[in-house]
CSV table of C-alpha atoms and ligand atoms in Angstrom, one decimal:
chain,number,residue,atom,x,y,z
K,470,MET,CA,-16.4,-28.4,30.7
K,471,GLN,CA,-13.8,-27.5,33.4
K,472,GLN,CA,-14.4,-24.1,35.0
K,473,HIS,CA,-11.4,-21.8,34.5
K,474,THR,CA,-10.3,-18.6,36.3
K,475,GLY,CA,-8.1,-15.9,34.9
K,476,ARG,CA,-7.9,-15.0,31.2
K,477,HIS,CA,-7.7,-17.5,28.4
K,478,PHE,CA,-4.3,-17.7,26.8
K,479,LEU,CA,-5.0,-17.4,23.0
K,480,GLN,CA,-1.5,-18.4,21.8
K,481,ILE,CA,-2.4,-19.7,18.3
K,482,PRO,CA,-0.8,-17.9,15.4
K,483,GLY,CA,-3.9,-15.8,14.8
K,484,PRO,CA,-6.5,-14.7,15.4
K,485,THR,CA,-4.6,-13.0,18.2
K,486,ASN,CA,-5.5,-11.4,21.5
K,487,THR,CA,-7.4,-8.1,21.0
K,488,PRO,CA,-6.2,-5.4,23.4
K,489,LEU,CA,-8.9,-3.7,25.6
K,490,PRO,CA,-8.5,-0.2,23.9
K,491,ILE,CA,-9.3,-1.9,20.5
K,492,LEU,CA,-12.2,-3.8,22.0
K,493,ALA,CA,-13.5,-0.6,23.5
K,494,ALA,CA,-13.3,1.2,20.1
K,495,ILE,CA,-15.2,-1.7,18.4
K,496,ALA,CA,-17.8,-1.5,21.1
K,497,LYS,CA,-18.5,2.2,20.5
K,498,PRO,CA,-21.9,3.0,18.9
K,499,THR,CA,-22.0,2.3,15.1
K,500,ILE,CA,-21.9,5.5,13.1
K,501,ASP,CA,-23.5,6.6,9.9
K,502,HIS,CA,-21.2,5.1,7.2
K,503,ARG,CA,-22.2,8.0,4.8
K,504,GLY,CA,-21.8,10.8,7.3
K,505,PRO,CA,-18.9,13.2,7.9
K,506,GLU,CA,-17.7,11.4,11.1
K,507,PHE,CA,-17.2,8.3,9.0
K,508,ALA,CA,-15.4,10.1,6.2
K,509,GLU,CA,-12.9,11.4,8.8
K,510,LEU,CA,-12.4,7.8,10.1
K,511,GLY,CA,-12.1,6.5,6.6
K,512,HIS,CA,-9.4,9.0,5.6
K,513,GLU,CA,-7.5,8.3,8.8
K,514,VAL,CA,-7.4,4.5,8.6
K,515,LEU,CA,-6.8,4.5,4.8
K,516,ALA,CA,-3.8,6.8,5.4
K,517,GLY,CA,-2.6,5.0,8.6
K,518,ILE,CA,-2.6,1.5,7.1
K,519,ARG,CA,-0.2,2.6,4.4
K,520,THR,CA,2.6,3.1,6.9
K,521,VAL,CA,2.2,-0.5,8.1
K,522,PHE,CA,2.7,-1.8,4.5
K,523,LYS,CA,5.4,0.8,4.0
K,524,THR,CA,3.8,2.1,0.9
K,525,GLY,CA,2.8,5.5,-0.5
K,526,ASN,CA,0.2,3.8,-2.7
K,527,PRO,CA,-3.4,3.0,-2.0
K,528,VAL,CA,-4.4,0.2,0.3
K,529,VAL,CA,-7.8,-1.3,-0.2
K,530,ILE,CA,-9.7,-2.6,2.9
K,531,TYR,CA,-12.3,-5.4,2.4
K,532,PRO,CA,-14.9,-6.6,4.9
K,533,THR,CA,-13.6,-10.2,4.4
K,534,SER,CA,-11.2,-12.6,5.9
K,535,GLY,CA,-7.7,-12.8,4.3
K,536,THR,CA,-9.0,-15.3,1.7
K,537,GLY,CA,-11.1,-12.5,0.2
K,538,ALA,CA,-8.0,-10.4,-0.3
K,539,TRP,CA,-6.1,-13.4,-1.9
K,540,GLU,CA,-9.0,-13.6,-4.4
K,541,ALA,CA,-9.0,-9.8,-4.9
K,542,ALA,CA,-5.3,-9.8,-5.7
K,543,LEU,CA,-5.8,-12.4,-8.4
K,544,VAL,CA,-9.1,-11.2,-10.0
K,545,ASN,CA,-8.0,-7.6,-10.2
K,546,THR,CA,-4.7,-8.2,-11.9
K,547,LEU,CA,-5.0,-11.4,-14.0
K,548,SER,CA,-7.2,-12.9,-16.7
K,549,PRO,CA,-8.7,-16.4,-16.9
K,550,GLY,CA,-6.1,-18.9,-18.2
K,551,ASP,CA,-3.1,-16.7,-17.2
K,552,ARG,CA,-0.1,-18.6,-15.9
K,553,LEU,CA,1.4,-17.9,-12.4
K,554,LEU,CA,4.5,-19.1,-10.7
K,555,MET,CA,4.0,-20.2,-7.1
K,556,PHE,CA,6.1,-21.8,-4.4
K,557,GLU,CA,4.9,-24.5,-2.0
K,558,THR,CA,6.0,-23.4,1.4
K,559,GLY,CA,3.2,-25.1,3.4
K,560,TRP,CA,-0.6,-25.2,3.9
K,561,PHE,CA,-1.4,-21.5,3.1
K,562,SER,CA,0.7,-21.3,-0.1
K,563,THR,CA,-1.1,-24.6,-1.1
K,564,LEU,CA,-4.6,-23.1,-0.4
K,565,TRP,CA,-3.7,-20.0,-2.4
K,566,SER,CA,-2.6,-22.2,-5.4
K,567,LYS,CA,-5.8,-24.2,-5.1
K,568,MET,CA,-7.8,-21.0,-5.3
K,569,THR,CA,-6.0,-20.1,-8.6
K,570,LYS,CA,-7.3,-23.4,-10.0
K,571,CYS,CA,-10.9,-22.7,-9.0
K,572,LEU,CA,-10.6,-19.4,-10.8
K,573,GLY,CA,-9.4,-20.9,-14.0
K,574,LEU,CA,-5.8,-19.7,-13.7
K,575,GLU,CA,-2.8,-22.0,-14.4
K,576,ALA,CA,-0.4,-22.1,-11.5
K,577,GLU,CA,2.9,-23.8,-11.8
K,578,VAL,CA,3.8,-24.7,-8.2
K,579,VAL,CA,7.4,-25.3,-7.3
K,580,LYS,CA,7.5,-28.2,-4.8
K,581,GLY,CA,8.7,-27.4,-1.3
K,582,ASP,CA,9.5,-29.4,1.8
K,583,TRP,CA,7.4,-27.4,4.3
K,584,ARG,CA,10.6,-26.7,6.3
K,585,THR,CA,12.2,-24.0,4.2
K,586,GLY,CA,11.0,-20.8,2.4
K,587,VAL,CA,10.8,-19.6,-1.2
K,588,ASN,CA,14.0,-20.3,-3.0
K,589,ALA,CA,14.7,-17.2,-5.0
K,590,ASP,CA,17.3,-18.9,-7.3
K,591,VAL,CA,14.6,-21.4,-8.4
K,592,ILE,CA,12.3,-18.5,-9.2
K,593,GLU,CA,15.0,-16.8,-11.2
K,594,ALA,CA,15.8,-20.0,-13.2
K,595,LYS,CA,12.1,-20.6,-13.9
K,596,LEU,CA,11.6,-17.0,-15.1
K,597,ARG,CA,14.7,-17.1,-17.3
K,598,GLU,CA,13.4,-20.3,-18.9
K,599,ASP,CA,10.1,-18.5,-19.7
K,600,LYS,CA,11.2,-17.0,-23.0
K,601,THR,CA,7.6,-16.2,-24.0
K,602,ARG,CA,7.0,-14.3,-20.8
K,603,SER,CA,4.0,-16.5,-20.2
K,604,TYR,CA,4.0,-16.1,-16.4
K,605,LYS,CA,1.9,-13.1,-15.5
K,606,ALA,CA,2.6,-13.2,-11.8
K,607,VAL,CA,4.8,-14.7,-9.1
K,608,ALA,CA,2.7,-15.3,-6.0
K,609,VAL,CA,4.4,-16.2,-2.6
K,610,VAL,CA,3.6,-16.3,1.1
K,611,HIS,CA,5.9,-14.1,3.2
K,612,ASN,CA,5.3,-15.8,6.5
K,613,GLU,CA,4.0,-19.4,6.2
K,614,THR,CA,1.8,-19.8,9.2
K,615,SER,CA,1.7,-23.6,9.0
K,616,THR,CA,5.4,-24.0,9.3
K,617,GLY,CA,6.9,-20.8,11.0
K,618,VAL,CA,9.1,-20.1,8.0
K,619,THR,CA,9.6,-16.5,6.7
K,620,SER,CA,10.7,-16.1,3.1
K,621,ASP,CA,13.0,-13.3,1.8
K,622,ILE,CA,10.7,-11.2,-0.3
K,623,ALA,CA,13.5,-8.7,-1.3
K,624,ALA,CA,15.4,-11.7,-2.7
K,625,VAL,CA,12.4,-12.8,-4.7
K,626,ARG,CA,12.2,-9.2,-6.1
K,627,ARG,CA,15.9,-9.3,-7.1
K,628,ALA,CA,15.4,-12.7,-8.7
K,629,ILE,CA,12.6,-11.4,-10.9
K,630,ASP,CA,14.7,-8.3,-11.8
K,631,ARG,CA,17.7,-10.4,-12.6
K,632,ALA,CA,15.6,-12.5,-15.0
K,633,GLY,CA,14.3,-9.3,-16.5
K,634,HIS,CA,10.8,-10.7,-16.3
K,635,PRO,CA,7.7,-8.5,-16.3
K,636,ALA,CA,5.6,-10.8,-14.0
K,637,LEU,CA,3.7,-9.1,-11.2
K,638,LEU,CA,4.8,-10.0,-7.6
K,639,LEU,CA,1.9,-10.9,-5.3
K,640,VAL,CA,2.7,-11.5,-1.6
K,641,ASP,CA,0.7,-12.8,1.3
K,642,THR,CA,1.6,-11.1,4.6
K,643,ILE,CA,-1.4,-12.3,6.5
K,644,SER,CA,0.7,-13.5,9.5
K,645,SER,CA,3.6,-11.1,9.2
K,646,LEU,CA,2.0,-7.6,8.6
K,647,GLY,CA,2.6,-5.3,11.6
K,648,SER,CA,4.9,-7.9,13.3
K,649,ILE,CA,7.8,-8.6,10.9
K,650,ASP,CA,9.5,-5.9,8.8
K,651,TYR,CA,7.8,-5.7,5.4
K,652,ARG,CA,8.4,-3.1,2.7
K,653,HIS,CA,5.8,-3.0,-0.1
K,654,ASP,CA,7.3,-0.1,-2.0
K,655,GLU,CA,11.0,-0.8,-1.4
K,656,TRP,CA,10.7,-4.5,-2.4
K,657,GLY,CA,8.7,-3.7,-5.5
K,658,VAL,CA,5.8,-5.8,-4.5
K,659,ASP,CA,2.7,-5.3,-6.8
K,660,VAL,CA,0.0,-6.6,-4.5
K,661,THR,CA,0.4,-7.3,-0.8
K,662,VAL,CA,-2.3,-9.2,0.9
K,663,GLY,CA,-3.0,-8.7,4.6
K,664,GLY,CA,-5.5,-9.5,7.3
K,665,SER,CA,-6.8,-7.9,10.5
K,666,GLN,CA,-6.6,-10.8,12.9
K,667,LYS,CA,-2.9,-11.3,13.5
K,668,GLY,CA,-0.3,-8.5,13.9
K,669,LEU,CA,-3.0,-5.8,13.7
K,670,MET,CA,-4.6,-7.3,16.9
K,671,LEU,CA,-8.1,-6.9,15.6
K,672,PRO,CA,-10.7,-9.7,15.4
K,673,PRO,CA,-11.0,-11.4,12.0
K,674,GLY,CA,-13.1,-9.6,9.4
K,675,LEU,CA,-10.9,-7.1,7.5
K,676,SER,CA,-8.4,-7.8,4.8
K,677,PHE,CA,-6.2,-5.7,2.6
K,678,ASN,CA,-4.6,-5.2,-0.8
K,679,ALA,CA,-1.7,-2.8,-1.1
K,680,ILE,CA,-1.5,-1.9,-4.8
K,681,SER,CA,1.5,-0.8,-6.9
K,682,ASP,CA,1.1,1.4,-9.9
K,683,LYS,CA,2.0,-1.5,-12.1
K,684,ALA,CA,-0.8,-3.6,-10.5
K,685,LEU,CA,-3.2,-0.8,-10.9
K,686,ALA,CA,-2.4,-0.6,-14.6
K,687,ALA,CA,-2.8,-4.4,-14.9
K,688,SER,CA,-6.3,-4.0,-13.3
K,689,LYS,CA,-7.4,-1.9,-16.3
K,690,THR,CA,-6.9,-4.8,-18.7
K,691,SER,CA,-7.6,-7.7,-16.4
K,692,GLY,CA,-10.2,-10.0,-17.9
K,693,PHE,CA,-11.9,-11.4,-14.8
K,694,PRO,CA,-15.5,-10.4,-14.1
K,695,ARG,CA,-15.6,-8.9,-10.6
K,696,ALA,CA,-17.9,-6.7,-8.6
K,697,PHE,CA,-17.6,-6.9,-4.8
K,698,LEU,CA,-13.8,-7.2,-5.0
K,699,ALA,CA,-13.2,-4.6,-7.8
K,700,TRP,CA,-10.5,-2.1,-7.0
K,701,ASP,CA,-11.8,0.7,-9.2
K,702,ASP,CA,-15.1,1.3,-7.4
K,703,MET,CA,-13.4,0.9,-4.0
K,704,LEU,CA,-10.6,3.4,-4.9
K,705,ALA,CA,-13.1,5.9,-6.2
K,706,ALA,CA,-15.1,5.9,-3.0
K,707,ASN,CA,-12.0,5.8,-0.8
K,708,ALA,CA,-10.8,9.0,-2.3
K,709,ASN,CA,-13.6,10.7,-0.2
K,710,GLY,CA,-13.1,8.5,2.8
K,711,PHE,CA,-16.0,6.3,2.0
K,712,PHE,CA,-16.6,2.7,0.7
K,713,PRO,CA,-18.8,1.5,-2.2
K,714,TYR,CA,-20.9,-0.7,0.2
K,715,THR,CA,-21.5,-0.8,3.9
K,716,PRO,CA,-18.1,-1.1,5.5
K,717,SER,CA,-17.3,-2.9,8.7
K,718,THR,CA,-17.7,0.4,10.6
K,719,ASN,CA,-16.9,-1.0,14.1
K,720,LEU,CA,-13.9,-2.9,12.9
K,721,LEU,CA,-12.6,0.2,11.3
K,722,GLN,CA,-13.1,2.0,14.6
K,723,GLY,CA,-10.9,-0.7,16.1
K,724,LEU,CA,-8.4,-0.4,13.2
K,725,LYS,CA,-7.9,3.3,14.0
K,726,VAL,CA,-6.9,2.4,17.6
K,727,ALA,CA,-4.7,-0.5,16.4
K,728,LEU,CA,-2.8,1.8,14.1
K,729,GLU,CA,-2.4,4.3,16.9
K,730,MET,CA,-1.0,1.6,19.2
K,731,LEU,CA,1.4,0.3,16.6
K,732,HIS,CA,2.6,3.8,15.8
K,733,ASP,CA,2.9,4.8,19.5
K,734,GLU,CA,5.1,1.7,20.2
K,735,GLY,CA,7.0,2.3,17.0
K,736,LEU,CA,7.1,-0.3,14.3
K,737,ASN,CA,10.8,-1.1,14.9
K,738,GLN,CA,10.1,-1.7,18.6
K,739,VAL,CA,7.1,-3.9,17.6
K,740,PHE,CA,9.4,-6.0,15.3
K,741,ALA,CA,12.1,-6.2,18.1
K,742,ARG,CA,9.4,-7.4,20.6
K,743,HIS,CA,8.4,-10.2,18.2
K,744,ASP,CA,12.0,-11.1,17.5
K,745,ARG,CA,12.7,-11.4,21.2
K,746,ALA,CA,9.6,-13.6,21.8
K,747,ALA,CA,10.5,-15.9,19.0
K,748,ASN,CA,14.1,-16.2,20.2
K,749,ALA,CA,13.0,-17.0,23.7
K,750,THR,CA,10.5,-19.5,22.4
K,751,ARG,CA,13.1,-21.3,20.3
K,752,THR,CA,15.5,-21.3,23.2
K,753,ALA,CA,12.9,-23.1,25.3
K,754,VAL,CA,12.1,-25.6,22.5
K,755,ARG,CA,15.7,-26.4,22.0
K,756,HIS,CA,16.3,-26.8,25.7
K,757,TRP,CA,13.4,-29.3,25.9
K,758,GLY,CA,15.1,-31.2,23.1
K,759,PHE,CA,12.6,-30.8,20.3
K,760,ASP,CA,13.1,-29.9,16.6
K,761,ILE,CA,11.8,-26.7,15.1
K,762,GLN,CA,9.9,-27.2,11.9
K,763,CYS,CA,11.8,-24.4,10.2
K,764,VAL,CA,15.3,-25.6,9.4
K,765,ASN,CA,17.1,-22.4,8.2
K,766,GLU,CA,18.0,-19.9,10.9
K,767,ALA,CA,17.7,-17.0,8.5
K,768,GLU,CA,14.1,-18.0,7.8
K,769,TYR,CA,12.9,-18.4,11.4
K,770,SER,CA,9.5,-16.7,11.8
K,771,SER,CA,9.2,-14.1,14.5
K,772,THR,CA,5.5,-14.5,14.8
K,773,LEU,CA,5.1,-18.3,15.4
K,774,THR,CA,7.2,-21.4,16.1
K,775,ALA,CA,6.1,-24.8,14.9
K,776,VAL,CA,7.5,-27.5,17.2
K,777,ARG,CA,8.0,-31.1,16.2
K,778,LEU,CA,7.3,-33.6,18.9
K,779,PRO,CA,9.3,-36.8,19.0
K,780,GLU,CA,7.9,-39.8,17.0
K,781,GLY,CA,5.1,-41.6,18.9
K,782,HIS,CA,3.9,-38.5,20.7
K,783,SER,CA,0.7,-36.7,19.7
K,784,ALA,CA,0.8,-33.0,19.4
K,785,ASP,CA,-3.0,-32.8,19.5
K,786,GLU,CA,-3.1,-34.7,22.7
K,787,LEU,CA,-0.6,-32.3,24.2
K,788,ARG,CA,-2.7,-29.3,23.0
K,789,ARG,CA,-5.8,-30.9,24.4
K,790,GLU,CA,-4.2,-31.4,27.8
K,791,ILE,CA,-2.9,-27.8,27.9
K,792,LEU,CA,-6.3,-26.4,27.0
K,793,ALA,CA,-8.1,-28.5,29.6
K,794,ARG,CA,-5.6,-27.9,32.4
K,795,ALA,CA,-4.1,-24.4,31.7
K,796,ASN,CA,-6.8,-22.8,29.6
K,797,MET,CA,-4.4,-22.1,26.8
K,798,SER,CA,-5.0,-22.6,23.0
K,799,LEU,CA,-2.0,-23.5,20.9
K,800,GLY,CA,-2.1,-23.9,17.1
K,801,ASN,CA,-2.6,-27.4,15.5
K,802,GLY,CA,-0.5,-28.9,12.8
K,803,LEU,CA,-2.1,-28.4,9.4
K,804,GLY,CA,-2.3,-30.9,6.5
K,805,PRO,CA,0.6,-33.4,6.6
K,806,LEU,CA,1.8,-31.8,9.8
K,807,ALA,CA,-1.5,-32.7,11.7
K,808,ASP,CA,-0.7,-34.1,15.1
K,809,ARG,CA,3.0,-34.0,14.3
K,810,VAL,CA,3.6,-30.4,15.2
K,811,PHE,CA,2.0,-27.8,17.4
K,812,ARG,CA,2.4,-24.1,16.8
K,813,ILE,CA,3.1,-21.4,19.4
K,814,GLY,CA,1.8,-18.0,18.4
K,815,HIS,CA,3.9,-15.1,19.6
K,816,LEU,CA,2.4,-12.2,17.7
K,817,GLY,CA,0.1,-9.2,18.2
K,818,ASP,CA,-0.6,-8.0,21.7
K,819,PHE,CA,1.8,-9.8,24.2
K,820,ASN,CA,4.6,-9.0,26.5
K,821,ASN,CA,7.5,-10.9,28.1
K,822,LEU,CA,5.3,-12.4,30.7
K,823,THR,CA,2.8,-13.6,28.1
K,824,VAL,CA,5.6,-15.5,26.5
K,825,ALA,CA,6.9,-16.8,29.8
K,826,GLY,CA,3.4,-17.9,30.8
K,827,THR,CA,2.9,-19.6,27.4
K,828,LEU,CA,6.1,-21.5,27.7
K,829,SER,CA,5.3,-22.5,31.3
K,830,GLY,CA,1.9,-23.9,30.2
K,831,ILE,CA,3.7,-26.0,27.6
K,832,GLU,CA,6.3,-27.3,29.9
K,833,MET,CA,3.6,-28.3,32.4
K,834,GLY,CA,1.7,-30.0,29.6
K,835,LEU,CA,4.8,-31.9,28.5
K,836,LYS,CA,5.2,-33.2,32.1
K,837,ALA,CA,1.6,-34.1,32.4
K,838,ARG,CA,1.6,-36.1,29.1
K,839,GLY,CA,4.9,-37.8,30.0
K,840,ILE,CA,6.6,-36.5,26.9
K,841,PRO,CA,10.4,-36.9,27.4
K,842,HIS,CA,12.0,-33.5,27.7
K,843,ARG,CA,14.8,-31.7,29.5
K,844,LYS,CA,13.3,-29.5,32.4
K,845,GLY,CA,14.2,-25.8,32.5
K,846,GLY,CA,13.1,-24.6,29.1
K,847,VAL,CA,11.2,-21.7,30.6
K,848,GLU,CA,14.2,-20.6,32.7
K,849,ALA,CA,16.4,-20.6,29.6
K,850,ALA,CA,13.8,-18.5,27.9
K,851,MET,CA,13.6,-16.1,30.8
K,852,ASP,CA,17.3,-15.2,30.3
K,853,ILE,CA,16.3,-13.8,26.9
K,854,LEU,CA,13.0,-12.2,27.9
K,855,GLY,CA,14.7,-10.4,30.8
K,856,GLY,CA,17.8,-9.6,28.8
K,857,ASN,CA,16.3,-6.3,27.5
K,858,TRP,CA,15.7,-5.0,31.0
K,859,PRO,CA,18.1,-2.2,31.9
K,860,PRO,CA,21.0,-3.3,34.2
K,861,ALA,CA,19.7,-1.0,37.0
K,862,ALA,CA,16.4,-2.8,37.0
K,863,ARG,CA,18.1,-6.2,37.1
K,864,ALA,CA,20.5,-5.1,39.9
K,865,ALA,CA,17.6,-3.8,41.9
K,866,GLU,CA,15.9,-7.2,41.9
B,2077,PLP,N1,-2.5,-16.8,4.4
B,2077,PLP,C1,-1.9,-17.0,5.6
B,2077,PLP,C2,-0.4,-16.9,5.7
B,2077,PLP,C3,-2.7,-17.3,6.7
B,2077,PLP,O1,-2.1,-17.5,7.9
B,2077,PLP,C4,-4.1,-17.4,6.6
B,2077,PLP,C5,-4.9,-17.7,7.8
B,2077,PLP,O2,-4.5,-18.0,8.8
B,2077,PLP,C6,-4.7,-17.2,5.4
B,2077,PLP,C7,-3.8,-16.9,4.3
B,2077,PLP,C8,-6.1,-17.2,5.2
B,2077,PLP,O3,-6.7,-16.1,5.8
B,2077,PLP,P1,-8.2,-16.2,6.4
B,2077,PLP,O4,-8.3,-17.4,7.2
B,2077,PLP,O5,-8.3,-14.9,7.2
B,2077,PLP,O6,-9.1,-16.2,5.2
């Protein structure tokens, strides 16, 4: 193993780099999870997390990875045998639909091309055809982490409304929450699923369900047996700032600081920072002469960019070279995109120089691997990254 100096560049699309103040909070002594200090922490994080989902309704926090919150969204609202409408946007939407099968649900999955997002017109047409109202839910991924495609959730809501269909809307925001604008209440989402390890800048280990009134009502008649993931016990304990079982105390201590950091920066500034990083990254990729996996500009993800290498060049070899030489991790291609694409994460805790450094490492790797490209992608990106500096600062340089 080569010895590296400096910090590792963790530029995968999650888990993301955890800032020192959050690490320090996690490293604080564990507190009594049934004591008054914990109740204060519980109240604070349960209230603070709502602002990130943009909801006035309860948000449940599980000590699980995001997959646990996927399952919770399904088993709390549906019954075995229920039909769902899902949309294949990539690897993660596919995994979620596989889970529905394991649970004995019946998902109809609209085929996708892994380069575009959810087509709301198709959702509307499918729901209009469903005269018996057999679909109990529409479940989609907001930001498909395998492809770097962000779907328009407000458009999905409008499609459901236009069809006059009562299906619940379940949305996965695991790689968009706290990084790309998302509005649980305004967009009429019934269950939003989130995770700690991406935009929230925490290590993996917490996941979330934001719950609408309609979803809560559905949970009263849902036929799935459930215990650990049941909302009712959780919500009852949460009302007093507690959890029905031992919570991830230290991750919650970290979550408190993560929420403070996001609120101090301001969510709109956080979103703008991600937009700028994504724009700079795409500029470099185009300059190098490569295709972006996402083909619709309106659906470009602000949290990651999946880059297609020219035929005959291995994305995994490039990633291996960059890891060995520059101590930087980039995301691999998933499923049919294995070795075909690599994914650049630009989410969570980063600044302009993190992005410039990431792109520099890639450009050096392209040269080292002899992958044909146009030099100067980093310089092109720098014009965008520096573009937000005030003119005085630029003039003074
Ligand atoms: N959904 C999306 C969009 C994801 O990116 C991921 C993980 O990267 C998951 C679901 C699964 O979450 P986890 O790996 O935390 O269980």
